[in-house]
PDB file of C-alpha atoms in Angstrom:
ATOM      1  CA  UNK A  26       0.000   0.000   0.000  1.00  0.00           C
ATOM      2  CA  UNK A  27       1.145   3.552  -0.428  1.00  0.00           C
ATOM      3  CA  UNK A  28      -0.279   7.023   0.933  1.00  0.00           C
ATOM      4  CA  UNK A  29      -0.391  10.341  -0.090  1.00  0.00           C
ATOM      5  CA  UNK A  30       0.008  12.699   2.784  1.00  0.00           C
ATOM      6  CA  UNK A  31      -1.559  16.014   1.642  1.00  0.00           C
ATOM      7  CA  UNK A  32      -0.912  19.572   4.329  1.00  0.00           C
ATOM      8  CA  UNK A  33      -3.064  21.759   3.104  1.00  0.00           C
ATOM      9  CA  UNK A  34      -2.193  24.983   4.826  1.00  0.00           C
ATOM     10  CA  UNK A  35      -3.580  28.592   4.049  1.00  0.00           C
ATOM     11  CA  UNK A  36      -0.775  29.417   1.987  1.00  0.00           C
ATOM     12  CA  UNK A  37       0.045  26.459  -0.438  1.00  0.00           C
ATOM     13  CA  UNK A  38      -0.355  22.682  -0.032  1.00  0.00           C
ATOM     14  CA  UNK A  39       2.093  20.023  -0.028  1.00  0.00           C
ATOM     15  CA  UNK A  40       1.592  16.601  -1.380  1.00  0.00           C
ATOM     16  CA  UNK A  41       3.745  13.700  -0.549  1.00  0.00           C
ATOM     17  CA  UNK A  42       3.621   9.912  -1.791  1.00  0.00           C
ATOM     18  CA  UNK A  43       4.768   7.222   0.683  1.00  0.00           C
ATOM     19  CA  UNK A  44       5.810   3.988   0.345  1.00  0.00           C
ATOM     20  CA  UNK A  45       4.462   1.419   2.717  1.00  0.00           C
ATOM     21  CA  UNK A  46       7.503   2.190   5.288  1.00  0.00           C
ATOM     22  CA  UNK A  47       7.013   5.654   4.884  1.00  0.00           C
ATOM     23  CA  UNK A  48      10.260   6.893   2.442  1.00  0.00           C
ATOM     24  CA  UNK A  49       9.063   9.432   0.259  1.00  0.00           C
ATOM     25  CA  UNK A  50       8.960   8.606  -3.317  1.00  0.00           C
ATOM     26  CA  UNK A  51       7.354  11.785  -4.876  1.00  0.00           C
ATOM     27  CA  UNK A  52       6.214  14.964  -3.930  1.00  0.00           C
ATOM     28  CA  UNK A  53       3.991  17.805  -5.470  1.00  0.00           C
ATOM     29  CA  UNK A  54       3.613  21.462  -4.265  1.00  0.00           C
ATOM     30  CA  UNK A  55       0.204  23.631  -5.575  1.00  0.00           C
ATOM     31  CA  UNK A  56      -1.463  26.873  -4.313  1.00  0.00           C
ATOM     32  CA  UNK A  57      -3.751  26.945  -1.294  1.00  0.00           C
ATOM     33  CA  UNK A  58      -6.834  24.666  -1.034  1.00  0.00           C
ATOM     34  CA  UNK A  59      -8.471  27.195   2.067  1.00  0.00           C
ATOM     35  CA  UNK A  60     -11.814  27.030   1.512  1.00  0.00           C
ATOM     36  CA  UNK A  61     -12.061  30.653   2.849  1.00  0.00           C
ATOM     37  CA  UNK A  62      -8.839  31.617   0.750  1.00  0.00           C
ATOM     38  CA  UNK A  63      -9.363  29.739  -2.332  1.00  0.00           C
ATOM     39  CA  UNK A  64     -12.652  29.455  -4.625  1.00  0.00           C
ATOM     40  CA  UNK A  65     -14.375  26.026  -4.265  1.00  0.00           C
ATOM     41  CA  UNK A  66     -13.343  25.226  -8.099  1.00  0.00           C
ATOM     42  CA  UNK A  67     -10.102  25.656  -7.647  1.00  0.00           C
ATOM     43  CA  UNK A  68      -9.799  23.670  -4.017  1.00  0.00           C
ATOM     44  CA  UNK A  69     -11.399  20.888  -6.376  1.00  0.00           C
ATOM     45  CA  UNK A  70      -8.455  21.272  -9.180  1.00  0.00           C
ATOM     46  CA  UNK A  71      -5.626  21.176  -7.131  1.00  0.00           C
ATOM     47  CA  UNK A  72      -6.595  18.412  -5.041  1.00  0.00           C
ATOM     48  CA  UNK A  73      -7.492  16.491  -8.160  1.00  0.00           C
ATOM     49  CA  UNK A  74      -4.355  17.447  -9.878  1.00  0.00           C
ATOM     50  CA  UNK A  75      -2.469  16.610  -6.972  1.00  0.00           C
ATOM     51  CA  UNK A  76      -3.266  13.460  -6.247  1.00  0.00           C
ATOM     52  CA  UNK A  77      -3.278  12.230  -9.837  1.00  0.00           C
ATOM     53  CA  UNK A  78       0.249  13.616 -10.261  1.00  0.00           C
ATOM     54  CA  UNK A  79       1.531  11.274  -7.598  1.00  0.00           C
ATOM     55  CA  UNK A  80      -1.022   8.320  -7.798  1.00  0.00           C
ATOM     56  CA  UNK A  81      -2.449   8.451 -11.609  1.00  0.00           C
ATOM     57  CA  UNK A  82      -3.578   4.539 -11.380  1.00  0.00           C
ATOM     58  CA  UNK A  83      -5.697   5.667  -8.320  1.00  0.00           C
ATOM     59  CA  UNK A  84      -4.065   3.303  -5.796  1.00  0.00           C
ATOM     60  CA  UNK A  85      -2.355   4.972  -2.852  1.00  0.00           C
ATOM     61  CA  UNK A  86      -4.682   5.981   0.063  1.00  0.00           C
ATOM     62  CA  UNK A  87      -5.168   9.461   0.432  1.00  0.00           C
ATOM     63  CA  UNK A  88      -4.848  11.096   4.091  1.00  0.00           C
ATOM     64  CA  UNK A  89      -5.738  15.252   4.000  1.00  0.00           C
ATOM     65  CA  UNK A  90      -4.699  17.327   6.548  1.00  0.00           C
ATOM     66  CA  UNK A  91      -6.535  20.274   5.046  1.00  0.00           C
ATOM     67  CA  UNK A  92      -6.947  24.097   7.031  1.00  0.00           C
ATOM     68  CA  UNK A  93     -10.530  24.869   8.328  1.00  0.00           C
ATOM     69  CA  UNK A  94     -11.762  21.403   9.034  1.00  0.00           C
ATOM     70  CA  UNK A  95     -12.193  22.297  12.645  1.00  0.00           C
ATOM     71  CA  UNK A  96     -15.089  23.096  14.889  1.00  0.00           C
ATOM     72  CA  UNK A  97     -17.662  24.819  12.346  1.00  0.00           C
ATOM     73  CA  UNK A  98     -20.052  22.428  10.719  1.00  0.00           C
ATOM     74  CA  UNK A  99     -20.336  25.033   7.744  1.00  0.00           C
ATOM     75  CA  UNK A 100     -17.083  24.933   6.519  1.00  0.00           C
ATOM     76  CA  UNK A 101     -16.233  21.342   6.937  1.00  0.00           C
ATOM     77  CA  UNK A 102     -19.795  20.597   5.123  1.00  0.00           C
ATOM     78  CA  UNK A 103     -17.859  23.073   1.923  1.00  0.00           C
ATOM     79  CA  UNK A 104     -14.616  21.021   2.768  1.00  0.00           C
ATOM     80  CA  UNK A 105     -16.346  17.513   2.853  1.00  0.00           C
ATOM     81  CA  UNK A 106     -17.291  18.574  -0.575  1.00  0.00           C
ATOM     82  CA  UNK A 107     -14.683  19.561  -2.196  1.00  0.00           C
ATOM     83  CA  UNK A 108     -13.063  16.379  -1.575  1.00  0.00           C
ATOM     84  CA  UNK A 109     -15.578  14.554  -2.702  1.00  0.00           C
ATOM     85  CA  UNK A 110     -15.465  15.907  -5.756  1.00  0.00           C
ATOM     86  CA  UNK A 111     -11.636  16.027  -5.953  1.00  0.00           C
ATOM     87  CA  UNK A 112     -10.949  12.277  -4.925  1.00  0.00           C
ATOM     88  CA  UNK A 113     -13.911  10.789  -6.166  1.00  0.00           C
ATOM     89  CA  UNK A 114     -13.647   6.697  -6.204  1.00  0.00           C
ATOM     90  CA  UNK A 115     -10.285   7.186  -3.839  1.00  0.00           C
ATOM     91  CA  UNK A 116      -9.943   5.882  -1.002  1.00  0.00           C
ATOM     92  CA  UNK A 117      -9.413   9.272   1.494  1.00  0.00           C
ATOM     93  CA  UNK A 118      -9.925  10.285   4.947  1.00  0.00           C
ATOM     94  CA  UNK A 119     -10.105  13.889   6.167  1.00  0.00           C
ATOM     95  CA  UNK A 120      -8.502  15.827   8.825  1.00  0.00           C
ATOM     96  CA  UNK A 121      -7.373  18.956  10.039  1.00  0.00           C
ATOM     97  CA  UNK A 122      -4.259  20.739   8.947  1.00  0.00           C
ATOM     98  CA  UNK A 123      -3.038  21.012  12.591  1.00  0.00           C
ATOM     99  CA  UNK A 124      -3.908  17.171  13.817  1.00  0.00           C
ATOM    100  CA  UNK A 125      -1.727  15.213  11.010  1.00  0.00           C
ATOM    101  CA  UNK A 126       1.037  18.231  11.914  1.00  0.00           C
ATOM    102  CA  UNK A 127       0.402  17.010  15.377  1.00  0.00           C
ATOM    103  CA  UNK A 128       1.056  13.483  14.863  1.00  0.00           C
ATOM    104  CA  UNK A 129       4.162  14.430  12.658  1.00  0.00           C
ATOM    105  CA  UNK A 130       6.027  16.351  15.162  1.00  0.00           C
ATOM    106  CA  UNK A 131       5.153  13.987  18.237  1.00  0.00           C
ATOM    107  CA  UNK A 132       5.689  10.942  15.944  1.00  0.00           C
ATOM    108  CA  UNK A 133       2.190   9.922  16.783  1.00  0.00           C
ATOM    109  CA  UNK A 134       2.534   9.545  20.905  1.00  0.00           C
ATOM    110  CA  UNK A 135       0.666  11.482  23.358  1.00  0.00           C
ATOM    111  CA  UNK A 136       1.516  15.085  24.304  1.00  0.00           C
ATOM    112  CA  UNK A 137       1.331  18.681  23.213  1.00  0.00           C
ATOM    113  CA  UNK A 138       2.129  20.699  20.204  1.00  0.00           C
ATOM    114  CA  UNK A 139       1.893  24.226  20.348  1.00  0.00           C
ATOM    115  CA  UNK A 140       1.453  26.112  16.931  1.00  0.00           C
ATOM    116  CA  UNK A 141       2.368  29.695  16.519  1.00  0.00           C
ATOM    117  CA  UNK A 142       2.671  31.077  12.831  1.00  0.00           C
ATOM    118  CA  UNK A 143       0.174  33.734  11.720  1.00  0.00           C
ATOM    119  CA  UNK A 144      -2.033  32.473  14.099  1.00  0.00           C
ATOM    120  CA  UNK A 145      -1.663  30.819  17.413  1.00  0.00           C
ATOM    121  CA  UNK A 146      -3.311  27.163  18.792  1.00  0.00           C
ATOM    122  CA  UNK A 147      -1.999  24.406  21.185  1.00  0.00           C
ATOM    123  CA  UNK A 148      -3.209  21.329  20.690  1.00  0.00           C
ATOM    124  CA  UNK A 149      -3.240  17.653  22.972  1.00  0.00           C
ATOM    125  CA  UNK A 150      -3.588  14.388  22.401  1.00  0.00           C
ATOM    126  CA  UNK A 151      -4.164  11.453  25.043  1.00  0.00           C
ATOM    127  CA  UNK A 152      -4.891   7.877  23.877  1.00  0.00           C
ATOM    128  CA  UNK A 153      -6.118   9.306  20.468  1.00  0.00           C
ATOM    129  CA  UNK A 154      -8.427  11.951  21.790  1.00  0.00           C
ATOM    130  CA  UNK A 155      -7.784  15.370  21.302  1.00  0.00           C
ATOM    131  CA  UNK A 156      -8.243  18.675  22.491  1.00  0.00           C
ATOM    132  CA  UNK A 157      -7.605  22.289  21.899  1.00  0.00           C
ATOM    133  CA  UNK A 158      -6.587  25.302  23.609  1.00  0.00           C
ATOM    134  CA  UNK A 159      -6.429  28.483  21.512  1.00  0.00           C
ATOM    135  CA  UNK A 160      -7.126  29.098  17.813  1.00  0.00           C
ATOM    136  CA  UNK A 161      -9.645  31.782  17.679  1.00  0.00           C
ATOM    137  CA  UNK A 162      -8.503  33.681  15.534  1.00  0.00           C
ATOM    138  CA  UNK A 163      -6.943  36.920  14.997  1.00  0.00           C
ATOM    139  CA  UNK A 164      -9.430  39.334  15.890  1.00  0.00           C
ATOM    140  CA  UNK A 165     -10.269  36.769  19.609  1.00  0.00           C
ATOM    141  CA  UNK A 166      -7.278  35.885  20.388  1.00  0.00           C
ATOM    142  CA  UNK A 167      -4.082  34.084  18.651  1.00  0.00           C
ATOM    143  CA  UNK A 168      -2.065  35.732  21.574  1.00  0.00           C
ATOM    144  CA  UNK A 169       2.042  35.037  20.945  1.00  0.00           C
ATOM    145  CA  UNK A 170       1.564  34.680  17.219  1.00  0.00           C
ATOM    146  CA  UNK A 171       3.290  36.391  14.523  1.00  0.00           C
ATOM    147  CA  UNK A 172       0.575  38.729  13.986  1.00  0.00           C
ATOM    148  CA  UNK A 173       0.170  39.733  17.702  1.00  0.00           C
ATOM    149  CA  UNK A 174       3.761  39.975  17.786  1.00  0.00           C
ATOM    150  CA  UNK A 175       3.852  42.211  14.673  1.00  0.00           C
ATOM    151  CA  UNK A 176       0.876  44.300  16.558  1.00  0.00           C
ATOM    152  CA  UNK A 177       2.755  44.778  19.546  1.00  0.00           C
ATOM    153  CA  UNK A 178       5.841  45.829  17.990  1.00  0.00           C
ATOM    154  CA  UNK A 179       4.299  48.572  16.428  1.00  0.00           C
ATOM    155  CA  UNK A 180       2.041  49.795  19.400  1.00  0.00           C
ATOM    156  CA  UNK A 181       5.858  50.418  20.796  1.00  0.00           C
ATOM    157  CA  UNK A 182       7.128  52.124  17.982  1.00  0.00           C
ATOM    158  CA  UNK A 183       3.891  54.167  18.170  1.00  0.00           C
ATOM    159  CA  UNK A 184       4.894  55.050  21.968  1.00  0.00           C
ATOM    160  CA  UNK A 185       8.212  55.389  20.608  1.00  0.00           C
ATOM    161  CA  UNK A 186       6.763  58.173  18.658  1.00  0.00           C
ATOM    162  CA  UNK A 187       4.496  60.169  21.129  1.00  0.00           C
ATOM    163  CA  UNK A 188       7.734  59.767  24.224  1.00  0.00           C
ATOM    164  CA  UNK A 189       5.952  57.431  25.649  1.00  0.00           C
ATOM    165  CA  UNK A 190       8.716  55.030  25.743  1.00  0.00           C
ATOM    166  CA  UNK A 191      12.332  55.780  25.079  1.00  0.00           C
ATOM    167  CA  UNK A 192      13.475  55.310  20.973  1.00  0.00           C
ATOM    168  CA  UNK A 193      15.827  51.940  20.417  1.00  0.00           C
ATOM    169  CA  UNK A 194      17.402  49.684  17.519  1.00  0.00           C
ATOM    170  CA  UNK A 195      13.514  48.831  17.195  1.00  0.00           C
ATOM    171  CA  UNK A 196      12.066  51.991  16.052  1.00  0.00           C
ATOM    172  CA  UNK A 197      15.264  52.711  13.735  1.00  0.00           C
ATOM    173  CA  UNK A 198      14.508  49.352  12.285  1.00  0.00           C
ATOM    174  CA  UNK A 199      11.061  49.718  11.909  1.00  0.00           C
ATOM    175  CA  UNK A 200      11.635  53.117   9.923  1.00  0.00           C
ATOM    176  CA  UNK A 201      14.105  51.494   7.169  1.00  0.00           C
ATOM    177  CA  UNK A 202      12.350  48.036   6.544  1.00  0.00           C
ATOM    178  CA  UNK A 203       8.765  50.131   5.837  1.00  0.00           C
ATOM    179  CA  UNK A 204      10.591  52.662   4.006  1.00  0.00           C
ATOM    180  CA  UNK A 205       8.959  54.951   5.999  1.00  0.00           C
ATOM    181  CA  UNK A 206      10.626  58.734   5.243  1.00  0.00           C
ATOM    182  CA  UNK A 207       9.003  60.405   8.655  1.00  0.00           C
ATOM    183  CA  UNK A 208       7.425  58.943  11.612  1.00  0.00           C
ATOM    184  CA  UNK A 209       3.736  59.327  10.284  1.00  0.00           C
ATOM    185  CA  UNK A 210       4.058  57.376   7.533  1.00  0.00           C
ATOM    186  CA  UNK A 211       3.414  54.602   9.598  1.00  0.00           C
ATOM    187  CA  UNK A 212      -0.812  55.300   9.348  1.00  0.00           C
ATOM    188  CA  UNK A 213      -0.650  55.163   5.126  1.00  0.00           C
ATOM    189  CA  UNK A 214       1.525  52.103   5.085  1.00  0.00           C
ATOM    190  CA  UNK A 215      -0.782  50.002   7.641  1.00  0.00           C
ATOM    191  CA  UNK A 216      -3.736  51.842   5.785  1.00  0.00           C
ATOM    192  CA  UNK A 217      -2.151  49.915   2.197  1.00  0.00           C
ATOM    193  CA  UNK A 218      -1.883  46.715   4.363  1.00  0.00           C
ATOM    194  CA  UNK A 219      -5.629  46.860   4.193  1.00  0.00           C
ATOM    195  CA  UNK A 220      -6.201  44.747   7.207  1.00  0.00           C
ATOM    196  CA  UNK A 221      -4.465  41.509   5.728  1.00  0.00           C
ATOM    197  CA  UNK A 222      -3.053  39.605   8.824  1.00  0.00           C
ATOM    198  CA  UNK A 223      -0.471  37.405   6.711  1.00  0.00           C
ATOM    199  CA  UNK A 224       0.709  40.761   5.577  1.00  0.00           C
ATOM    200  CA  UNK A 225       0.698  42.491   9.000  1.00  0.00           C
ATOM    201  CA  UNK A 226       2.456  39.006  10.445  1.00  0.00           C
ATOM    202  CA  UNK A 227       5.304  38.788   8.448  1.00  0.00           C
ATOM    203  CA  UNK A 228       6.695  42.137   9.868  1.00  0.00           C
ATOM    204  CA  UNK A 229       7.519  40.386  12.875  1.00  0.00           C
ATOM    205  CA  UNK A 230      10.741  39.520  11.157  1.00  0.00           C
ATOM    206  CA  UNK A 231      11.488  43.002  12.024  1.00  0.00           C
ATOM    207  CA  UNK A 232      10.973  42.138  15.581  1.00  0.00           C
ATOM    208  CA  UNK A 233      13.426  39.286  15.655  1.00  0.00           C
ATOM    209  CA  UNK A 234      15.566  41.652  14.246  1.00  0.00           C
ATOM    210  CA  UNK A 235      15.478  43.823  16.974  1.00  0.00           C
ATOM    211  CA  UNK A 236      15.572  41.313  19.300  1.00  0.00           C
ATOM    212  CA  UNK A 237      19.236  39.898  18.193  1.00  0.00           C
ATOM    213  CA  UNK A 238      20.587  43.300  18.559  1.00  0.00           C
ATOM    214  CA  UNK A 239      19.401  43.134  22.596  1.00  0.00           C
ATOM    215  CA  UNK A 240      16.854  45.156  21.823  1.00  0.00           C
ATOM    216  CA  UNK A 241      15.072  45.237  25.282  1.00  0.00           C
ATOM    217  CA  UNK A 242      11.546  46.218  23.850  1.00  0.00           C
ATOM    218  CA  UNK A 243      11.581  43.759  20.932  1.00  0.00           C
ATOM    219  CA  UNK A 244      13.071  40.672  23.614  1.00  0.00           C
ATOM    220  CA  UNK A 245      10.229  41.560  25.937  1.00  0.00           C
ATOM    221  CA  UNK A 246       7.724  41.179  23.375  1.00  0.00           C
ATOM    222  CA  UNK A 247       9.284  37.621  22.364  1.00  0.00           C
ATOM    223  CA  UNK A 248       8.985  37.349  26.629  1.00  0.00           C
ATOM    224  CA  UNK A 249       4.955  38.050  26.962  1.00  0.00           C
ATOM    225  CA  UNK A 250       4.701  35.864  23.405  1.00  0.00           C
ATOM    226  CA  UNK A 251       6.003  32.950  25.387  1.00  0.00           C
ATOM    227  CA  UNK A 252       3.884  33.781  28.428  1.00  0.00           C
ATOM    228  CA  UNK A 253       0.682  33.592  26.083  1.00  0.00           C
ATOM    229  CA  UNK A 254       1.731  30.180  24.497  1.00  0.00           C
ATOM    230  CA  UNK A 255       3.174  28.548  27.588  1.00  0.00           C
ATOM    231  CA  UNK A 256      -0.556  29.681  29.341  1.00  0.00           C
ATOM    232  CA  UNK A 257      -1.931  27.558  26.366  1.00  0.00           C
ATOM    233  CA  UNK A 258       0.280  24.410  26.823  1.00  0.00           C
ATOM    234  CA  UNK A 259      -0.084  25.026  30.763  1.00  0.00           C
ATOM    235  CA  UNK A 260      -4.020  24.684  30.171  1.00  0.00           C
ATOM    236  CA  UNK A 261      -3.908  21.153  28.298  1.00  0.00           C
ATOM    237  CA  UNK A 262      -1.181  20.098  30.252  1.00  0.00           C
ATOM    238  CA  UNK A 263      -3.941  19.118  33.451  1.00  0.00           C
ATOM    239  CA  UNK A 264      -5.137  16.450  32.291  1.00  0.00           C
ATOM    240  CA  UNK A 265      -1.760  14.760  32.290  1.00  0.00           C
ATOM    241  CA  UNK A 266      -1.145  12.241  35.269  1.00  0.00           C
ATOM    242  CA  UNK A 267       2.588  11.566  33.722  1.00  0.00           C
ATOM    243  CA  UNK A 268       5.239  13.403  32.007  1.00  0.00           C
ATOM    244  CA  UNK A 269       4.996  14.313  28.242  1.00  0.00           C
ATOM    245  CA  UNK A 270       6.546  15.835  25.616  1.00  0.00           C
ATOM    246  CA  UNK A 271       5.914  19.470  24.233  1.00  0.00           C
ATOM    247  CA  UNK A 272       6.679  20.050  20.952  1.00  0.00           C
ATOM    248  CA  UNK A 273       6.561  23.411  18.771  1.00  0.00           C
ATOM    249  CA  UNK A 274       5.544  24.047  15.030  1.00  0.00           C
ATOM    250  CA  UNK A 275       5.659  27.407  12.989  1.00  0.00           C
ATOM    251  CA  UNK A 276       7.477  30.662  11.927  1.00  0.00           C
ATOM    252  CA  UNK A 277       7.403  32.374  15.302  1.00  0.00           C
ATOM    253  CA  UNK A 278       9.988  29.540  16.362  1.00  0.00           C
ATOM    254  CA  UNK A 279      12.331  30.724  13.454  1.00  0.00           C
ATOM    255  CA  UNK A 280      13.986  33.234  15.606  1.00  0.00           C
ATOM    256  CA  UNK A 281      14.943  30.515  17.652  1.00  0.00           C
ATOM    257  CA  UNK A 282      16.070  31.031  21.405  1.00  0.00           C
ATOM    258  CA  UNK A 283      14.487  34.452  21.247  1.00  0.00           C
ATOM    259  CA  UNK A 284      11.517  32.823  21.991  1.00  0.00           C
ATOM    260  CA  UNK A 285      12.393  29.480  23.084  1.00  0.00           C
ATOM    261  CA  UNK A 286      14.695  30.014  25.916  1.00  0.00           C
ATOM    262  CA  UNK A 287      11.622  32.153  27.813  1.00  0.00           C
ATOM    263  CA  UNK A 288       9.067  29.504  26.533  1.00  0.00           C
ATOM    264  CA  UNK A 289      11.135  26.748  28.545  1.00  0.00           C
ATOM    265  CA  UNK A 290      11.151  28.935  31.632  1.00  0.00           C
ATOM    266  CA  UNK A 291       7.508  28.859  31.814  1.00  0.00           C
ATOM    267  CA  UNK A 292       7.500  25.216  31.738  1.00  0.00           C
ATOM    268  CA  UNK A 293      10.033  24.422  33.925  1.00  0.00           C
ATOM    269  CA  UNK A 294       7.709  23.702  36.581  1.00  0.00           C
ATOM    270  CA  UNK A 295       5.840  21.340  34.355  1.00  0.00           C
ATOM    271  CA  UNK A 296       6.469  17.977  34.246  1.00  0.00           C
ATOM    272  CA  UNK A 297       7.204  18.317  30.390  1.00  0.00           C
ATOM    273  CA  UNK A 298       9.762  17.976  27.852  1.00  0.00           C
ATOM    274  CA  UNK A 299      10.168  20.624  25.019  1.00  0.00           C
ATOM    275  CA  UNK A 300      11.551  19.373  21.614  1.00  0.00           C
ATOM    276  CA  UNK A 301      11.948  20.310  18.119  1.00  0.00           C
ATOM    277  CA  UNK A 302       9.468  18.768  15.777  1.00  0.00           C
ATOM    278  CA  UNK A 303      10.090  14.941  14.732  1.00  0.00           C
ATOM    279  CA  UNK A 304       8.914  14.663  11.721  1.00  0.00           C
ATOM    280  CA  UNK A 305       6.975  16.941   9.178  1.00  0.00           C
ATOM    281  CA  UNK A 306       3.137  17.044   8.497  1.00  0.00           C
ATOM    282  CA  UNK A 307       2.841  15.364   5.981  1.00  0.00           C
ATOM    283  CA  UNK A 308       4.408  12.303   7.513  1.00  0.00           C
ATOM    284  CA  UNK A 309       2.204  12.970  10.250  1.00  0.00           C
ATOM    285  CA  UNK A 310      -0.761  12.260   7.989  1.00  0.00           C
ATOM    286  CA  UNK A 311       0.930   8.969   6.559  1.00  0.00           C
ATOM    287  CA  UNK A 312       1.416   8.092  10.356  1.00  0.00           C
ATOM    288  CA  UNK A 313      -2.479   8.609  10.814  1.00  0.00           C
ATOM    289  CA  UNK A 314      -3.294   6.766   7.423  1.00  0.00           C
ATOM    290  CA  UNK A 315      -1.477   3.494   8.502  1.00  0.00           C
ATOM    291  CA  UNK A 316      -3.610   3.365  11.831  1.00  0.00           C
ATOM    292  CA  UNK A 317      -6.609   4.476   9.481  1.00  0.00           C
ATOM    293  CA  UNK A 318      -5.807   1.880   6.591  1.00  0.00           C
ATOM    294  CA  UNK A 319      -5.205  -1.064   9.487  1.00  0.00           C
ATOM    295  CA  UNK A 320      -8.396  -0.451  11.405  1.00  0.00           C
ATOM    296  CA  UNK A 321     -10.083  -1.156   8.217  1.00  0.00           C
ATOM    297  CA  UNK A 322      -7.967  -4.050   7.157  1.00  0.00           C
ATOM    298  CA  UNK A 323      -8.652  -5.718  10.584  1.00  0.00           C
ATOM    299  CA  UNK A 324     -12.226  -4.949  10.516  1.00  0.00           C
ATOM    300  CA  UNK A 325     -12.666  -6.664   7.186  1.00  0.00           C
ATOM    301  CA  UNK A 326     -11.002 -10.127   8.863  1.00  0.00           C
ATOM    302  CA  UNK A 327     -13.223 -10.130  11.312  1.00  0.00           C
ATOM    303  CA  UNK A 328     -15.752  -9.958   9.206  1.00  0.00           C
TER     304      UNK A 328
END
């Protein structure tokens, strides 16, 4: 048997084919198959192209990790859908983007993966149920993300502005990545931005850096960002009567001990170890379709 591990993320989606001991023997890259980014035709295409790229004699089983299939009926209904019409007479299961990048980074045990890229979620997993803590989005919540980093760096160099706060390596930095010419140009260039939180997220590169020029503004920020996420893992990490392993995922990790050394602070009194991810998402969904595939196969001898 082989599987086709699909992460479907908001920005682009990334198909892999596996071999029955998981070694990658192909791998296709298309746009974004977000139902709320992309139009229902084209989440159909790309799948289908996808899929038949790496499996055109329709045998590998398909395993979609695939962003929005969360909590709201409505958009998993559009999502259930789409892959009907995508897979047709495959053989497919459907999950979220964040549970098969789960399973990849904790190599399918139990314990905690915290997520922080444009948005923010931690999720857990004990004896194959899971929960969530976090996720709602950027205008709810998504505290320690890139965006809410990116917002609080610029409420400083706002304060940096009025003398609120004293003017660092921050605001000087700020100033020559936005091309801004005088302080004020801040309002048109957000204004431009029109609201688009991938756009507004990605200036927290400026932040980091900041931060690796000892900024102290821009390393406090990266400070309260770990507070928010570590409040997130500290939240799942009740209903744990042994130790476990905390792992991380996403772009805010990038700037590396900026934010990690602070994050394993806050959970040093937590019976909990913190490690880099084991294995990628899409391996994470070929981990879930073997368990998937072998239910079935067992079920059909016992039948």
């Amino acid at each position: 048997m082989k599987y086709i591990g699909i992460d479907g993320g908001g920005t682009k989606t990334h198909f892999v084919l596996f071999n029955e001991n998981g070694q990658i023997v192909k791998e296709v890259l298309k746009p974004t198959v977000h139902i709320l980014n992309q139009s229902k035709e084209k989440c159909i295409q790309y799948l289908k192209e996808g899929v038949e790229e790496l499996d055109p004699e329709n045998y590998a089983y398909v395993i979609a990790g695939l962003a929005g299939y969360g909590q709201q009926e409505e958009v998993r209904h559009l999502i259930d859908e789409v892959c009907v019409q995508a897979f047709a007479s495959r053989k497919y299961k459907i999950y979220s983007d964040v549970e098969i990048a789960m399973q990849g980074a904790l190599d399918g045990h139990d314990g905690i993966v915290v997520i922080a890229g444009t948005g923010s979620i931690a999720l857990s997993s004990i004896n194959g149920q899971l929960k969530r803590c976090g996720g709602w989005g950027y205008q709810l919540g998504d505290e320690g993300s890139a965006y809410w980093i990116a917002k609080q760096m610029l409420s400083v160099y706002c304060q940096d502005i009025d003398g609120r706060l004293e003017k660092t390596a921050l605001y000087d930095l700020i100033k020559k990545e936005c091309h801004l010419q005088n302080d004020y140009d801040i309002i048109t260039y957000m204004n431009q931005l029109n609201h688009d939180r991938r756009a507004i997220a990605s200036l927290a590169k400026i932040n980091a850096l900041a931060a690796q020029k000892g900024d102290l503004y821009a390393l406090s920020i990266y400070h309260r960002a770990a507070n928010e996420l570590s409040q997130l893992i500290r939240t799942l990490a009740h209903d744990f009567a042994e130790s476990f392993y905390v792992s991380y995922i996403g772009g805010v990790f990038h700037s590396g001990d900026m934010i990690l050394q602070p994050l394993k602070e806050q959970l040093s009194s937590l019976p909990c170890q913190l490690i880099a991810l084991v294995h990628t998402p899409e391996y994470g969904a070929f981990i879930l379709g073997k368990k998937e595939y072998g239910k079935k196969e067992k079920r059909k001898e016992n039948e």
